[in-house]
Amino acid sequence: MVKIAVDLMGGDNAPQEIEKGVLQAVEADEDLEVLLFGLKGAYSGDHPRVEFIEVTEKIESEDDPVRSVRRKKDSSLVRACRAVKDGEADACVSAGNTGALMSAGLFVVGRIKGVERPAIATLLPTTGKSKEGMMLLDMGANADNKPQHLYQFAVMADLYMRENEGRSNPTIGLVNNGSEANKGSELTKETYKLLEDSGLNFIGNFETRDILSGNVDIAVTDGFTGNVILKTIEGTAMSLMGEVKNAFLKNAKNKLAALVLKKDVQSIRDLLDYRHYGGAPLLGLNGHVLKAHGSSDSVAIVSALKQAKRMAESDAITKIKERVGEA
């Protein structure tokens, strides 16, 4: 049995969609239990494997991350992280304030000894042969990074993909503005040298035009660049699918074509749908913490709980401790 702590109050669609997703997840998986942290009256469900724990505070999306974690100790987000720290839960999930979750991860759960900067990682959809997804990190936990930070990101992502995703020898690319080894900033040039000598399956620089091709399993970059890439992909996907929809509704002939191509269009939409990719693990913490998308609905929460359960059942943190400790 795996027990997951969930922040009921976090996200744009909280608490209704969070509750709905939690109930769907425990109904589908008899080996899953949930500790659900929320304000009084926020939970209306009734399930033997969902324990509702009332809190008195909520961290808002506009709250200052560090200040809110320190001042709102009885908030749903902080209490969910505390459950992991105290061993009451095997992992926690929140769709709330990203900065606050990272702060709670650092101040409450704690950082693995030797890890200089934890990172937010996410699986992006890919159009390659396997369509298994590519991990991109950092997604915004750190705006400024040093070469050693990016090297550790690669090490942690390598172990995560091995232990959680079953990829025996994941390929790693360094996000850059060209494929040549001498291209890029001082940060990427120095990081290139570290990765080249790391013993990891490093294949060199990686250009963002190939971000969805599935050519690598892991793409490493600084937090500022990673966040810009993610938001660009999300915006492009939404705009593209919107234009496709408008084209199919343009006239009667196009509407007929839409009926014929309905399944194919649906498969493309599913490929680009973040809800099926779970959440973003915070790598480098001494416990399993997963950031779900801020706009998560019940479908996304079910996916996030599945991923959190896989994380809790894996040996990734132990492996990271061993590897980073050796570095």
Short mmCIF file of C-alpha atoms in Angstrom, two decimals:
data_model
loop_
_atom_site.label_atom_id
_atom_site.label_comp_id
_atom_site.label_asym_id
_atom_site.label_seq_id
_atom_site.Cartn_x
_atom_site.Cartn_y
_atom_site.Cartn_z
CA MET A 1 0.00 0.00 0.00
CA VAL A 2 1.33 3.44 -0.99
CA LYS A 3 0.12 6.55 0.82
CA ILE A 4 0.15 9.91 -1.00
CA ALA A 5 -0.38 13.30 0.66
CA VAL A 6 -2.41 15.65 -1.55
CA ASP A 7 -2.85 19.42 -1.34
CA LEU A 8 -6.61 19.79 -1.87
CA MET A 9 -6.48 23.59 -2.02
CA GLY A 10 -3.77 24.03 -4.68
CA GLY A 11 -4.46 24.87 -8.32
CA ASP A 12 -6.92 26.79 -10.47
CA ASN A 13 -9.62 24.11 -10.19
CA ALA A 14 -9.30 23.33 -6.48
CA PRO A 15 -10.87 21.85 -4.52
CA GLN A 16 -13.54 20.22 -6.73
CA GLU A 17 -11.32 18.79 -9.49
CA ILE A 18 -8.63 17.74 -7.03
CA GLU A 19 -11.19 15.80 -4.98
CA LYS A 20 -12.69 14.26 -8.10
CA GLY A 21 -9.28 13.10 -9.33
CA VAL A 22 -8.33 11.68 -5.93
CA LEU A 23 -11.54 9.65 -5.70
CA GLN A 24 -11.11 8.34 -9.25
CA ALA A 25 -7.51 7.35 -8.52
CA VAL A 26 -8.21 5.41 -5.31
CA GLU A 27 -11.19 3.72 -6.93
CA ALA A 28 -8.99 2.53 -9.79
CA ASP A 29 -6.04 1.42 -7.61
CA GLU A 30 -6.74 -0.64 -4.52
CA ASP A 31 -3.11 -0.25 -3.38
CA LEU A 32 -3.38 3.53 -3.08
CA GLU A 33 -4.24 5.57 0.03
CA VAL A 34 -4.52 9.35 0.19
CA LEU A 35 -4.06 11.89 2.98
CA LEU A 36 -6.09 14.86 1.76
CA PHE A 37 -5.23 18.23 3.32
CA GLY A 38 -7.83 20.98 2.95
CA LEU A 39 -9.84 23.75 4.57
CA LYS A 40 -12.98 22.95 6.55
CA GLY A 41 -15.82 21.93 4.23
CA ALA A 42 -13.57 21.59 1.17
CA TYR A 43 -13.98 17.80 0.97
CA SER A 44 -17.39 16.31 0.30
CA GLY A 45 -16.38 12.78 -0.63
CA ASP A 46 -16.43 9.56 1.33
CA HIS A 47 -13.94 6.78 0.67
CA PRO A 48 -12.32 4.35 3.13
CA ARG A 49 -8.84 4.95 1.67
CA VAL A 50 -9.06 8.76 1.67
CA GLU A 51 -8.39 10.47 5.00
CA PHE A 52 -9.38 14.12 5.07
CA ILE A 53 -7.20 16.27 7.35
CA GLU A 54 -8.48 19.74 8.08
CA VAL A 55 -6.11 22.70 7.93
CA THR A 56 -6.68 26.36 8.72
CA GLU A 57 -4.64 28.07 5.98
CA LYS A 58 -4.20 28.12 2.22
CA ILE A 59 -1.27 29.38 0.14
CA GLU A 60 -2.55 31.53 -2.72
CA SER A 61 -0.98 31.64 -6.18
CA GLU A 62 0.09 35.28 -5.66
CA ASP A 63 1.67 34.67 -2.23
CA ASP A 64 5.40 35.13 -1.80
CA PRO A 65 6.79 31.56 -1.85
CA VAL A 66 9.29 31.72 1.00
CA ARG A 67 7.27 34.00 3.27
CA SER A 68 4.07 31.98 2.83
CA VAL A 69 5.77 28.68 3.67
CA ARG A 70 7.31 30.16 6.82
CA ARG A 71 4.15 31.94 7.97
CA LYS A 72 1.42 29.54 6.84
CA LYS A 73 2.65 26.40 8.54
CA ASP A 74 -0.90 25.00 8.77
CA SER A 75 -1.57 25.41 5.05
CA SER A 76 -2.56 22.42 2.93
CA LEU A 77 0.62 22.62 0.86
CA VAL A 78 3.01 22.77 3.83
CA ARG A 79 1.14 20.06 5.75
CA ALA A 80 1.29 17.73 2.72
CA CYS A 81 5.06 18.19 2.56
CA ARG A 82 5.32 17.74 6.32
CA ALA A 83 3.58 14.37 5.98
CA VAL A 84 6.41 13.23 3.70
CA LYS A 85 9.08 14.58 6.06
CA ASP A 86 7.49 12.83 9.05
CA GLY A 87 7.10 9.52 7.23
CA GLU A 88 3.30 9.68 7.30
CA ALA A 89 3.16 9.68 3.49
CA ASP A 90 5.38 8.16 0.80
CA ALA A 91 4.99 11.14 -1.55
CA CYS A 92 3.03 14.36 -1.92
CA VAL A 93 1.23 16.05 -4.83
CA SER A 94 0.24 19.69 -5.22
CA ALA A 95 -1.08 21.77 -8.12
CA GLY A 96 -0.51 24.95 -6.11
CA ASN A 97 2.08 27.73 -6.07
CA THR A 98 5.24 26.31 -7.70
CA GLY A 99 7.65 28.52 -5.78
CA ALA A 100 5.94 27.72 -2.49
CA LEU A 101 6.10 23.98 -3.20
CA MET A 102 9.81 24.20 -3.96
CA SER A 103 10.34 26.27 -0.81
CA ALA A 104 8.39 23.76 1.27
CA GLY A 105 10.40 21.00 -0.35
CA LEU A 106 13.64 22.69 0.71
CA PHE A 107 12.63 23.93 4.18
CA VAL A 108 10.32 21.08 5.22
CA VAL A 109 11.25 17.92 3.30
CA GLY A 110 14.92 18.86 2.99
CA ARG A 111 17.56 18.52 0.32
CA ILE A 112 19.67 15.44 -0.38
CA LYS A 113 23.16 15.96 1.01
CA GLY A 114 25.51 16.94 -1.81
CA VAL A 115 22.81 18.31 -4.12
CA GLU A 116 23.59 21.98 -4.68
CA ARG A 117 20.29 22.93 -6.37
CA PRO A 118 17.11 20.82 -6.64
CA ALA A 119 15.44 20.96 -10.04
CA ILE A 120 11.91 20.78 -11.41
CA ALA A 121 11.73 18.16 -14.15
CA THR A 122 8.89 17.33 -16.50
CA LEU A 123 8.12 14.78 -19.18
CA LEU A 124 7.26 16.40 -22.50
CA PRO A 125 5.35 14.62 -25.29
CA THR A 126 7.44 13.42 -28.22
CA THR A 127 6.60 12.48 -31.78
CA GLY A 128 9.44 9.98 -32.21
CA LYS A 129 9.06 6.25 -32.68
CA SER A 130 8.58 5.44 -29.01
CA LYS A 131 6.39 8.42 -28.05
CA GLU A 132 7.49 7.77 -24.45
CA GLY A 133 8.23 11.40 -23.71
CA MET A 134 11.39 13.38 -23.02
CA MET A 135 12.44 14.80 -19.66
CA LEU A 136 13.35 18.49 -19.60
CA LEU A 137 14.97 20.15 -16.59
CA ASP A 138 15.28 22.58 -14.91
CA MET A 139 11.79 24.02 -15.44
CA GLY A 140 12.20 27.11 -13.31
CA ALA A 141 13.38 26.22 -9.82
CA ASN A 142 16.63 28.11 -10.49
CA ALA A 143 16.85 31.16 -12.76
CA ASP A 144 20.65 31.22 -12.61
CA ASN A 145 22.84 28.15 -12.68
CA LYS A 146 26.46 27.08 -12.64
CA PRO A 147 27.92 24.21 -14.72
CA GLN A 148 28.00 21.95 -11.63
CA HIS A 149 24.26 22.47 -11.15
CA LEU A 150 23.47 21.36 -14.71
CA TYR A 151 25.77 18.38 -14.30
CA GLN A 152 23.87 17.31 -11.17
CA PHE A 153 20.56 17.83 -13.00
CA ALA A 154 21.77 15.35 -15.62
CA VAL A 155 22.82 12.81 -12.99
CA MET A 156 19.50 13.01 -11.14
CA ALA A 157 17.44 12.85 -14.33
CA ASP A 158 19.44 9.83 -15.53
CA LEU A 159 18.67 7.94 -12.33
CA TYR A 160 15.02 9.01 -12.34
CA MET A 161 14.52 7.78 -15.90
CA ARG A 162 16.21 4.49 -15.09
CA GLU A 163 14.30 3.84 -11.87
CA ASN A 164 10.91 5.38 -12.69
CA GLU A 165 10.56 5.10 -16.45
CA GLY A 166 12.50 1.90 -17.05
CA ARG A 167 14.99 3.36 -19.55
CA SER A 168 18.18 1.38 -19.14
CA ASN A 169 20.65 3.83 -20.67
CA PRO A 170 18.90 7.18 -21.25
CA THR A 171 20.49 9.59 -23.70
CA ILE A 172 21.24 13.11 -22.49
CA GLY A 173 21.46 16.31 -24.51
CA LEU A 174 22.53 19.79 -23.43
CA VAL A 175 20.15 22.50 -24.68
CA ASN A 176 22.16 24.91 -26.81
CA ASN A 177 21.97 27.19 -29.84
CA GLY A 178 23.94 24.80 -32.03
CA SER A 179 25.10 21.20 -32.18
CA GLU A 180 28.83 21.94 -32.27
CA ALA A 181 30.77 21.44 -29.03
CA ASN A 182 32.21 24.97 -29.09
CA LYS A 183 28.83 26.69 -29.44
CA GLY A 184 26.93 28.52 -26.70
CA SER A 185 27.59 30.54 -23.57
CA GLU A 186 30.30 30.01 -20.98
CA LEU A 187 27.72 28.08 -18.96
CA THR A 188 26.99 25.58 -21.73
CA LYS A 189 30.64 25.24 -22.78
CA GLU A 190 31.76 24.39 -19.24
CA THR A 191 28.77 22.11 -18.70
CA TYR A 192 29.57 20.32 -21.95
CA LYS A 193 33.02 19.43 -20.60
CA LEU A 194 31.57 18.07 -17.36
CA LEU A 195 28.98 15.95 -19.14
CA GLU A 196 31.50 14.69 -21.68
CA ASP A 197 33.63 13.28 -18.86
CA SER A 198 30.72 12.13 -16.67
CA GLY A 199 30.25 8.54 -17.83
CA LEU A 200 26.61 9.36 -18.62
CA ASN A 201 25.18 8.62 -22.06
CA PHE A 202 25.80 12.21 -23.20
CA ILE A 203 25.26 12.73 -26.93
CA GLY A 204 26.22 16.41 -27.12
CA ASN A 205 24.38 19.65 -27.66
CA PHE A 206 20.66 19.61 -28.34
CA GLU A 207 18.82 22.22 -30.41
CA THR A 208 15.31 23.15 -29.31
CA ARG A 209 13.87 22.63 -32.80
CA ASP A 210 14.19 18.92 -31.97
CA ILE A 211 12.51 19.29 -28.58
CA LEU A 212 9.48 17.15 -29.50
CA SER A 213 11.23 14.71 -31.81
CA GLY A 214 12.19 12.24 -29.11
CA ASN A 215 15.85 12.22 -30.21
CA VAL A 216 17.01 12.27 -26.58
CA ASP A 217 15.56 10.97 -23.32
CA ILE A 218 16.75 13.92 -21.24
CA ALA A 219 17.40 17.56 -22.15
CA VAL A 220 19.32 19.62 -19.59
CA THR A 221 19.27 23.40 -19.30
CA ASP A 222 19.13 26.25 -16.78
CA GLY A 223 15.84 27.07 -15.07
CA PHE A 224 15.19 30.30 -16.96
CA THR A 225 15.62 28.70 -20.37
CA GLY A 226 13.69 25.58 -19.39
CA ASN A 227 10.69 27.59 -18.23
CA VAL A 228 10.67 29.64 -21.45
CA ILE A 229 10.80 26.42 -23.51
CA LEU A 230 7.90 24.88 -21.58
CA LYS A 231 5.66 27.95 -21.86
CA THR A 232 6.47 28.26 -25.58
CA ILE A 233 5.51 24.63 -26.22
CA GLU A 234 2.28 24.96 -24.23
CA GLY A 235 1.29 28.15 -26.05
CA THR A 236 2.16 26.73 -29.47
CA ALA A 237 0.18 23.54 -28.82
CA MET A 238 -2.92 25.45 -27.69
CA SER A 239 -2.74 27.86 -30.63
CA LEU A 240 -2.19 25.06 -33.13
CA MET A 241 -5.12 22.97 -31.91
CA GLY A 242 -7.29 26.10 -31.86
CA GLU A 243 -6.45 26.82 -35.50
CA VAL A 244 -7.18 23.20 -36.46
CA LYS A 245 -10.56 23.42 -34.77
CA ASN A 246 -11.38 26.70 -36.52
CA ALA A 247 -10.42 25.22 -39.88
CA PHE A 248 -12.73 22.23 -39.40
CA LEU A 249 -15.64 24.48 -38.42
CA LYS A 250 -15.14 26.86 -41.33
CA ASN A 251 -17.76 25.36 -43.64
CA ALA A 252 -19.94 22.29 -44.21
CA LYS A 253 -17.29 20.51 -46.30
CA ASN A 254 -14.66 20.95 -43.59
CA LYS A 255 -17.10 19.75 -40.93
CA LEU A 256 -17.61 16.57 -42.92
CA ALA A 257 -13.85 16.13 -43.17
CA ALA A 258 -13.63 16.60 -39.40
CA LEU A 259 -15.98 13.67 -38.87
CA VAL A 260 -13.79 11.46 -41.06
CA LEU A 261 -10.57 12.55 -39.30
CA LYS A 262 -12.02 12.72 -35.79
CA LYS A 263 -9.99 9.83 -34.34
CA ASP A 264 -6.74 11.03 -35.92
CA VAL A 265 -7.22 14.59 -34.66
CA GLN A 266 -8.07 13.23 -31.21
CA SER A 267 -4.83 11.24 -31.13
CA ILE A 268 -2.84 14.39 -31.92
CA ARG A 269 -4.68 16.30 -29.22
CA ASP A 270 -3.99 13.53 -26.71
CA LEU A 271 -0.30 13.55 -27.65
CA LEU A 272 -0.06 17.26 -26.79
CA ASP A 273 -2.28 17.04 -23.69
CA TYR A 274 -0.22 17.67 -20.51
CA ARG A 275 -2.91 15.95 -18.42
CA HIS A 276 -1.69 12.51 -19.47
CA TYR A 277 1.93 13.15 -18.45
CA GLY A 278 1.44 13.36 -14.70
CA GLY A 279 3.39 16.11 -12.97
CA ALA A 280 6.86 17.52 -12.50
CA PRO A 281 9.02 15.79 -9.87
CA LEU A 282 11.23 17.99 -7.71
CA LEU A 283 14.55 16.20 -8.05
CA GLY A 284 17.18 16.56 -5.34
CA LEU A 285 14.81 16.58 -2.36
CA ASN A 286 15.04 13.97 0.37
CA GLY A 287 11.50 12.83 -0.32
CA HIS A 288 9.07 12.43 -3.21
CA VAL A 289 7.39 15.73 -4.12
CA LEU A 290 5.41 16.16 -7.34
CA LYS A 291 4.16 19.43 -8.85
CA ALA A 292 0.96 18.99 -10.84
CA HIS A 293 0.00 21.56 -13.49
CA GLY A 294 -1.70 24.63 -12.05
CA SER A 295 -4.68 24.08 -14.35
CA SER A 296 -5.02 20.41 -13.44
CA ASP A 297 -8.45 18.85 -13.72
CA SER A 298 -9.42 15.40 -12.43
CA VAL A 299 -7.73 13.66 -15.37
CA ALA A 300 -4.41 15.38 -14.62
CA ILE A 301 -4.69 14.61 -10.90
CA VAL A 302 -5.22 10.90 -11.62
CA SER A 303 -2.10 10.93 -13.80
CA ALA A 304 -0.13 12.79 -11.11
CA LEU A 305 -1.12 10.28 -8.43
CA LYS A 306 -0.09 7.38 -10.67
CA GLN A 307 3.29 9.02 -11.20
CA ALA A 308 3.71 9.81 -7.49
CA LYS A 309 3.00 6.16 -6.68
CA ARG A 310 5.66 5.02 -9.17
CA MET A 311 8.10 7.47 -7.60
CA ALA A 312 7.37 6.14 -4.11
CA GLU A 313 7.87 2.56 -5.26
CA SER A 314 11.15 3.31 -7.04
CA ASP A 315 14.67 3.44 -5.66
CA ALA A 316 15.57 6.73 -7.34
CA ILE A 317 16.27 8.77 -4.19
CA THR A 318 18.58 6.09 -2.79
CA LYS A 319 20.45 5.96 -6.10
CA ILE A 320 20.74 9.77 -6.23
CA LYS A 321 22.14 9.80 -2.69
CA GLU A 322 24.72 7.19 -3.64
CA ARG A 323 25.75 8.88 -6.90
CA VAL A 324 25.77 12.51 -5.72
CA GLY A 325 27.62 11.48 -2.58
CA GLU A 326 30.34 10.00 -4.73
CA ALA A 327 30.64 13.10 -6.95
#
